[in-house]
mmCIF file with all atom_site columns, C-alpha atoms in Angstrom:
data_model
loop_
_atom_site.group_PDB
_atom_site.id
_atom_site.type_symbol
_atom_site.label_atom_id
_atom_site.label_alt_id
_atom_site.label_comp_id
_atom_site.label_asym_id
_atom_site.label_entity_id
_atom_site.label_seq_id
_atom_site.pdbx_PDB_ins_code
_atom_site.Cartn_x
_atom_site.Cartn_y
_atom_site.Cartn_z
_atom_site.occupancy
_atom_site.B_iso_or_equiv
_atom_site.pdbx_formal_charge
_atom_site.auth_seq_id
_atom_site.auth_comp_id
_atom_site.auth_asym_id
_atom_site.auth_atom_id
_atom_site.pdbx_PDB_model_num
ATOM 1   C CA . UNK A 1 1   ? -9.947  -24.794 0.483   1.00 0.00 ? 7   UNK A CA 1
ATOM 2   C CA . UNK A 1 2   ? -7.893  -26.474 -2.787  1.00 0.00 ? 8   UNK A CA 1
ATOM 3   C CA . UNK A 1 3   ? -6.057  -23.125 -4.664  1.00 0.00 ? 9   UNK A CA 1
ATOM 4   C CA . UNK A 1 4   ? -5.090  -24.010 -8.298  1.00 0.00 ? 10  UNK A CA 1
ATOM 5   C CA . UNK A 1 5   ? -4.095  -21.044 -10.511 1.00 0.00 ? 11  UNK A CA 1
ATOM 6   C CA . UNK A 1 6   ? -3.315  -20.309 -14.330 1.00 0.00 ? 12  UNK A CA 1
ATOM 7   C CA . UNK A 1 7   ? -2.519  -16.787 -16.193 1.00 0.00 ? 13  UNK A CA 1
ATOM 8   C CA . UNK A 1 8   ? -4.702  -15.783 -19.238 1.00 0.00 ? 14  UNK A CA 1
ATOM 9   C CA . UNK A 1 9   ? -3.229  -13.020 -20.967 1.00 0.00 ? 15  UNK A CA 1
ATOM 10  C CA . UNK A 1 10  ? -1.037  -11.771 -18.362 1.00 0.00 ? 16  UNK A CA 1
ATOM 11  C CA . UNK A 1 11  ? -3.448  -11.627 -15.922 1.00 0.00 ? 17  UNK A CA 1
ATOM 12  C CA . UNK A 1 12  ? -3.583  -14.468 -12.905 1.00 0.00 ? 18  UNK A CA 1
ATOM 13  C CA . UNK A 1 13  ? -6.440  -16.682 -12.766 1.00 0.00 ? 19  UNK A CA 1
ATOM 14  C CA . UNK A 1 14  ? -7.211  -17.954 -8.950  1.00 0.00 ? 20  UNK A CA 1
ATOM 15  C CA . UNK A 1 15  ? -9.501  -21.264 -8.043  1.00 0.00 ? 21  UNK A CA 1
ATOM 16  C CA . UNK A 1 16  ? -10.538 -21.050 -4.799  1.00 0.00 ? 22  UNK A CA 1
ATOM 17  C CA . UNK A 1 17  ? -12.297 -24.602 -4.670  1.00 0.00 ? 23  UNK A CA 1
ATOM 18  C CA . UNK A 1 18  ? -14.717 -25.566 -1.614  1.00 0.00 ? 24  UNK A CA 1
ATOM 19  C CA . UNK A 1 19  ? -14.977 -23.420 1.940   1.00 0.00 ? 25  UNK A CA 1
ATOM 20  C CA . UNK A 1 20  ? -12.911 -20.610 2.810   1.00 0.00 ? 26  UNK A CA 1
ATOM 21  C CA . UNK A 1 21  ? -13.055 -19.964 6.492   1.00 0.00 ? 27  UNK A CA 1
ATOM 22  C CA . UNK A 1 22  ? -9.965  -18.991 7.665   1.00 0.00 ? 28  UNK A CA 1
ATOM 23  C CA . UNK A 1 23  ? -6.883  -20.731 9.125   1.00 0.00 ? 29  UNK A CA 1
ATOM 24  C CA . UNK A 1 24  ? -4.176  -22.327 6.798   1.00 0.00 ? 30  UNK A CA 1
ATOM 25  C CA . UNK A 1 25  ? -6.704  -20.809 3.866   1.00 0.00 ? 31  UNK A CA 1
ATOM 26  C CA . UNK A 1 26  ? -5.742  -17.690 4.444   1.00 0.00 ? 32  UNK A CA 1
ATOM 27  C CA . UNK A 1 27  ? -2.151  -17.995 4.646   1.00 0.00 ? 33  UNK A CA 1
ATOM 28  C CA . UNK A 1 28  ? -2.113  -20.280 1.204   1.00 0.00 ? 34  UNK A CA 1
ATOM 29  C CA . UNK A 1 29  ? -4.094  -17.173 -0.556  1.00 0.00 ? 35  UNK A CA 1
ATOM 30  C CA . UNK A 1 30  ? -1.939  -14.307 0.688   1.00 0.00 ? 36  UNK A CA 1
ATOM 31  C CA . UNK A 1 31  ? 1.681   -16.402 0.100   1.00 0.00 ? 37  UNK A CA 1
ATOM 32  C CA . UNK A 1 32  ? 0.067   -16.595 -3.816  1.00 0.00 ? 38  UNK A CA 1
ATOM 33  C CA . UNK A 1 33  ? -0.948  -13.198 -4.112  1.00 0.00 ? 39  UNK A CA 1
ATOM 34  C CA . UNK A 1 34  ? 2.741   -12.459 -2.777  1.00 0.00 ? 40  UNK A CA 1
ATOM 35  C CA . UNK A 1 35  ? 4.887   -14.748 -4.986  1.00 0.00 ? 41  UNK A CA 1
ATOM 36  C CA . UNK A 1 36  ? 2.696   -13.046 -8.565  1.00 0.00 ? 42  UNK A CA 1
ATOM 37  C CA . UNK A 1 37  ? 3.499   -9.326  -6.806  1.00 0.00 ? 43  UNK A CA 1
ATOM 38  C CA . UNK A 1 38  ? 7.227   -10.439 -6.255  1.00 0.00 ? 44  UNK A CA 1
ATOM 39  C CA . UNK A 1 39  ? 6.993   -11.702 -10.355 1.00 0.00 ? 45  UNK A CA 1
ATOM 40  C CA . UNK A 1 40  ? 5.581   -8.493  -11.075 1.00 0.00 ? 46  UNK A CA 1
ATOM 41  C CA . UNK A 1 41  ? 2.070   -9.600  -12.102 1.00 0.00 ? 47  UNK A CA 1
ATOM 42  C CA . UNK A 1 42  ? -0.180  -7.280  -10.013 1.00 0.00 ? 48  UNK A CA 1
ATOM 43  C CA . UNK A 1 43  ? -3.546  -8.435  -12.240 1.00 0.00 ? 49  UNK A CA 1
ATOM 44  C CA . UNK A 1 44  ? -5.440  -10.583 -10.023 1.00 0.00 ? 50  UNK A CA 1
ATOM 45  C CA . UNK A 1 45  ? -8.966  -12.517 -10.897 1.00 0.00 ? 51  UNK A CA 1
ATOM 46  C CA . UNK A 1 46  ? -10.504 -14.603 -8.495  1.00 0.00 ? 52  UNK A CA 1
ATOM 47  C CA . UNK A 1 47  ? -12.577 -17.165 -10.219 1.00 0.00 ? 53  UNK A CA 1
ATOM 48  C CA . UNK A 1 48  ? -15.791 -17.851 -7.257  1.00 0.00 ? 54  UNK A CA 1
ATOM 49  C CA . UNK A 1 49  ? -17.244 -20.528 -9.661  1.00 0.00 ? 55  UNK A CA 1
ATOM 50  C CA . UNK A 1 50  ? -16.007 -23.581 -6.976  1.00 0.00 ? 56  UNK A CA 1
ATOM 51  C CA . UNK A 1 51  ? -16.682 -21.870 -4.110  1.00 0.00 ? 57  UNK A CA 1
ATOM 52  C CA . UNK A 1 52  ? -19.143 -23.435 -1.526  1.00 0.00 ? 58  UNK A CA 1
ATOM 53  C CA . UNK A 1 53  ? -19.194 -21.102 1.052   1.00 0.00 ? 59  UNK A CA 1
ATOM 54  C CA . UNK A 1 54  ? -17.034 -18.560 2.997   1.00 0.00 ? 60  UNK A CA 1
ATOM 55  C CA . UNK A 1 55  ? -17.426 -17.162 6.321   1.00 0.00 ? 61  UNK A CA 1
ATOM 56  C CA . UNK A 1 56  ? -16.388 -13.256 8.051   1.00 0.00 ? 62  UNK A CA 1
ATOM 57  C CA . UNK A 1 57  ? -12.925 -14.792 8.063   1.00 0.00 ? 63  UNK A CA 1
ATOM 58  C CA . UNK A 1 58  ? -13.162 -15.566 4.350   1.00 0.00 ? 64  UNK A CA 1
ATOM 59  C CA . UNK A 1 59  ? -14.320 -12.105 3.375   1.00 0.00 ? 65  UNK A CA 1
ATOM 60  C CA . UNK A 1 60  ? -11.198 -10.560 5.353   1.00 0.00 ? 66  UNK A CA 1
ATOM 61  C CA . UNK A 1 61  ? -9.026  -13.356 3.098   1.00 0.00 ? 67  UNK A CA 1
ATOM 62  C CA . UNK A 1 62  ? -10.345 -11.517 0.212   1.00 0.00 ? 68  UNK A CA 1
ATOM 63  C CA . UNK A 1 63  ? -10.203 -7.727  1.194   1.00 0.00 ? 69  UNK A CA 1
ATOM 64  C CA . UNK A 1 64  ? -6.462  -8.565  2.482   1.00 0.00 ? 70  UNK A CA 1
ATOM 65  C CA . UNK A 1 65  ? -5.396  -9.681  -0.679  1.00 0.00 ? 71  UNK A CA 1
ATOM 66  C CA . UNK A 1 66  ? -7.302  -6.522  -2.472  1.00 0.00 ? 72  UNK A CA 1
ATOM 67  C CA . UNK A 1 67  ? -4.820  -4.466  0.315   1.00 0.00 ? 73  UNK A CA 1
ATOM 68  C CA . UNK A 1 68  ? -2.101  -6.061  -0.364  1.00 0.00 ? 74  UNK A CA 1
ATOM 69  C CA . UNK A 1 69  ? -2.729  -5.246  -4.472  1.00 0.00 ? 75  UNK A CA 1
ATOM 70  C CA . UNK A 1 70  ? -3.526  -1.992  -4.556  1.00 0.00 ? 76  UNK A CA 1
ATOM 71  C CA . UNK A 1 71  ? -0.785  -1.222  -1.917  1.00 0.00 ? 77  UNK A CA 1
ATOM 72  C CA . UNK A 1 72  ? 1.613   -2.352  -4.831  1.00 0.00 ? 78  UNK A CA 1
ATOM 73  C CA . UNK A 1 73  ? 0.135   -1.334  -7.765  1.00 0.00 ? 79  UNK A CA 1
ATOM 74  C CA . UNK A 1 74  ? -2.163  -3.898  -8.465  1.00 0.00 ? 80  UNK A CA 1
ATOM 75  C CA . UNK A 1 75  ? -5.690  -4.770  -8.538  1.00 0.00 ? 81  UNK A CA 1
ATOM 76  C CA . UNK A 1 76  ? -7.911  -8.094  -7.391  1.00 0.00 ? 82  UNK A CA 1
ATOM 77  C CA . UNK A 1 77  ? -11.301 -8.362  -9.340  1.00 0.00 ? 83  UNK A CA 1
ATOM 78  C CA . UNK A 1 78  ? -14.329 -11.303 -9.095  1.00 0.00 ? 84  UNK A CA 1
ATOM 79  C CA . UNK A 1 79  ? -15.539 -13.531 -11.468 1.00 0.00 ? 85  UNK A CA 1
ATOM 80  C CA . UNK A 1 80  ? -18.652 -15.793 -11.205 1.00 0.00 ? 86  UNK A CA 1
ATOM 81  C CA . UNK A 1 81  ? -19.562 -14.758 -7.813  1.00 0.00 ? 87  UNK A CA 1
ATOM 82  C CA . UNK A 1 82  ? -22.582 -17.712 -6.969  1.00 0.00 ? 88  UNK A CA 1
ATOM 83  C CA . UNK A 1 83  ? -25.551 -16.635 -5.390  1.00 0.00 ? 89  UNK A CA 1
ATOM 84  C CA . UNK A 1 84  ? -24.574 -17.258 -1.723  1.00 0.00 ? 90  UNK A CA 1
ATOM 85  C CA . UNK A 1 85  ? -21.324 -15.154 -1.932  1.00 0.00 ? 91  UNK A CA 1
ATOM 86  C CA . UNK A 1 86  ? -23.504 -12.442 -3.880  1.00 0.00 ? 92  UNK A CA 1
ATOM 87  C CA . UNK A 1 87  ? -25.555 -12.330 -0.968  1.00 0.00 ? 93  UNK A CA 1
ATOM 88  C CA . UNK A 1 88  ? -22.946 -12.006 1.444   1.00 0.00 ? 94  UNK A CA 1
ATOM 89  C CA . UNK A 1 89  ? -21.335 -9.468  -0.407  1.00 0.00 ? 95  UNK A CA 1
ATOM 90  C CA . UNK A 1 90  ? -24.405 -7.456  -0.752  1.00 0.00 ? 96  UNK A CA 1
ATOM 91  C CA . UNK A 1 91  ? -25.028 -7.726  3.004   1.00 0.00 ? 97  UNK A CA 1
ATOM 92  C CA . UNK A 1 92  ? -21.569 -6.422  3.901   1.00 0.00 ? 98  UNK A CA 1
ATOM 93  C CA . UNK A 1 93  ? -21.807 -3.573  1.280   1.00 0.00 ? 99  UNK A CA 1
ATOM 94  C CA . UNK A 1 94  ? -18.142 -5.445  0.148   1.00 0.00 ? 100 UNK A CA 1
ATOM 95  C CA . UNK A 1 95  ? -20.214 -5.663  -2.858  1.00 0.00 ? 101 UNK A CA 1
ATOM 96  C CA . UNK A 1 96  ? -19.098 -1.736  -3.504  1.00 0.00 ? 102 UNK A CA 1
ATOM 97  C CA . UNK A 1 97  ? -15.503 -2.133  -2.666  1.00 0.00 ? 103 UNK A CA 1
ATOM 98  C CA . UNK A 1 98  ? -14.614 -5.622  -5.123  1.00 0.00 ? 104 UNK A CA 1
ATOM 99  C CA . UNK A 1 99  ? -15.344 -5.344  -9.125  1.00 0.00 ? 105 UNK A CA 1
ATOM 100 C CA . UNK A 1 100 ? -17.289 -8.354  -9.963  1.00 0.00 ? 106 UNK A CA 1
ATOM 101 C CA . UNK A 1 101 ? -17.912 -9.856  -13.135 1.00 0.00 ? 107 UNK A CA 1
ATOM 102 C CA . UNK A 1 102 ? -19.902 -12.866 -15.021 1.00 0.00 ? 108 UNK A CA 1
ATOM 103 C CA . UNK A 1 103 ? -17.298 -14.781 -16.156 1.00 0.00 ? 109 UNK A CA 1
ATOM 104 C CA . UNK A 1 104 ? -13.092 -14.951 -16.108 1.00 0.00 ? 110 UNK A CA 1
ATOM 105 C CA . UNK A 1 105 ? -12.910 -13.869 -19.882 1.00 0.00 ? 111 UNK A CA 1
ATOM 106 C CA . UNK A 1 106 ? -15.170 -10.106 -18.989 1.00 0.00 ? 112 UNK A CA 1
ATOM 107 C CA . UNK A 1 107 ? -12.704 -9.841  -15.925 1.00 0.00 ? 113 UNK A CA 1
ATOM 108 C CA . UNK A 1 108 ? -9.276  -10.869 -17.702 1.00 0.00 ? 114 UNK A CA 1
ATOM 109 C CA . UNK A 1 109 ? -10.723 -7.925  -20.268 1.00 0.00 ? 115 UNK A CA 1
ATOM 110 C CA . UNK A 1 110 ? -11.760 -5.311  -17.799 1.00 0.00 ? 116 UNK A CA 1
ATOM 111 C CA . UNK A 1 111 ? -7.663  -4.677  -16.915 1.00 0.00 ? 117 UNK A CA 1
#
């Protein structure tokens, strides 16, 4: 998994970019999500556009970082979930627990 990230209008943007399964993935995501909380900015979107795939592991990469949010404040919300990652998060009722939106612009908005 690549990670690139950007703010738009004081909320931080994260590109996930291929698979995420796990491993060094995981640890890349949650020292990000700990560097913006450290800075103060506690507005998280996760853009899903570029995602391929993600397995159980992947899932638990995502619902960590919500933890590790709302423990301090913050929030983690979805944008452009593909169909795959819909279905997965449909299947795991995660679908429920994460806010997910069309695009980064209605989830930038929703904070």
């Amino acid at each position: 998994m690549k990670l690139s990230n950007y703010e738009k209008d004081g909320v931080v943007v994260l590109e996930p970019k291929g698979k995420i399964m796990g491993g060094p993935d995981a640890t890349v995501l949650h020292e990000k999500l700990h560097e913006y909380i450290e800075k103060g900015q506690k507005k998280v979107v996760v853009d899903m556009a570029k995602v391929e795939w993600m397995n159980s592991t992947g899932l638990g990469i995502l619902i960590s970082g919500l933890t590790t949010l709302r423990n301090n404040q913050g929030e983690l919300k979805l944008a452009n979930v593909t169909g795959k990652i819909q279905s997965l998060l449909t299947i795991t009722k995660l679908i429920t627990v994460f806010e997910a939106f069309d695009s980064v612009e209605e989830a930038v908005k929703s904070f």
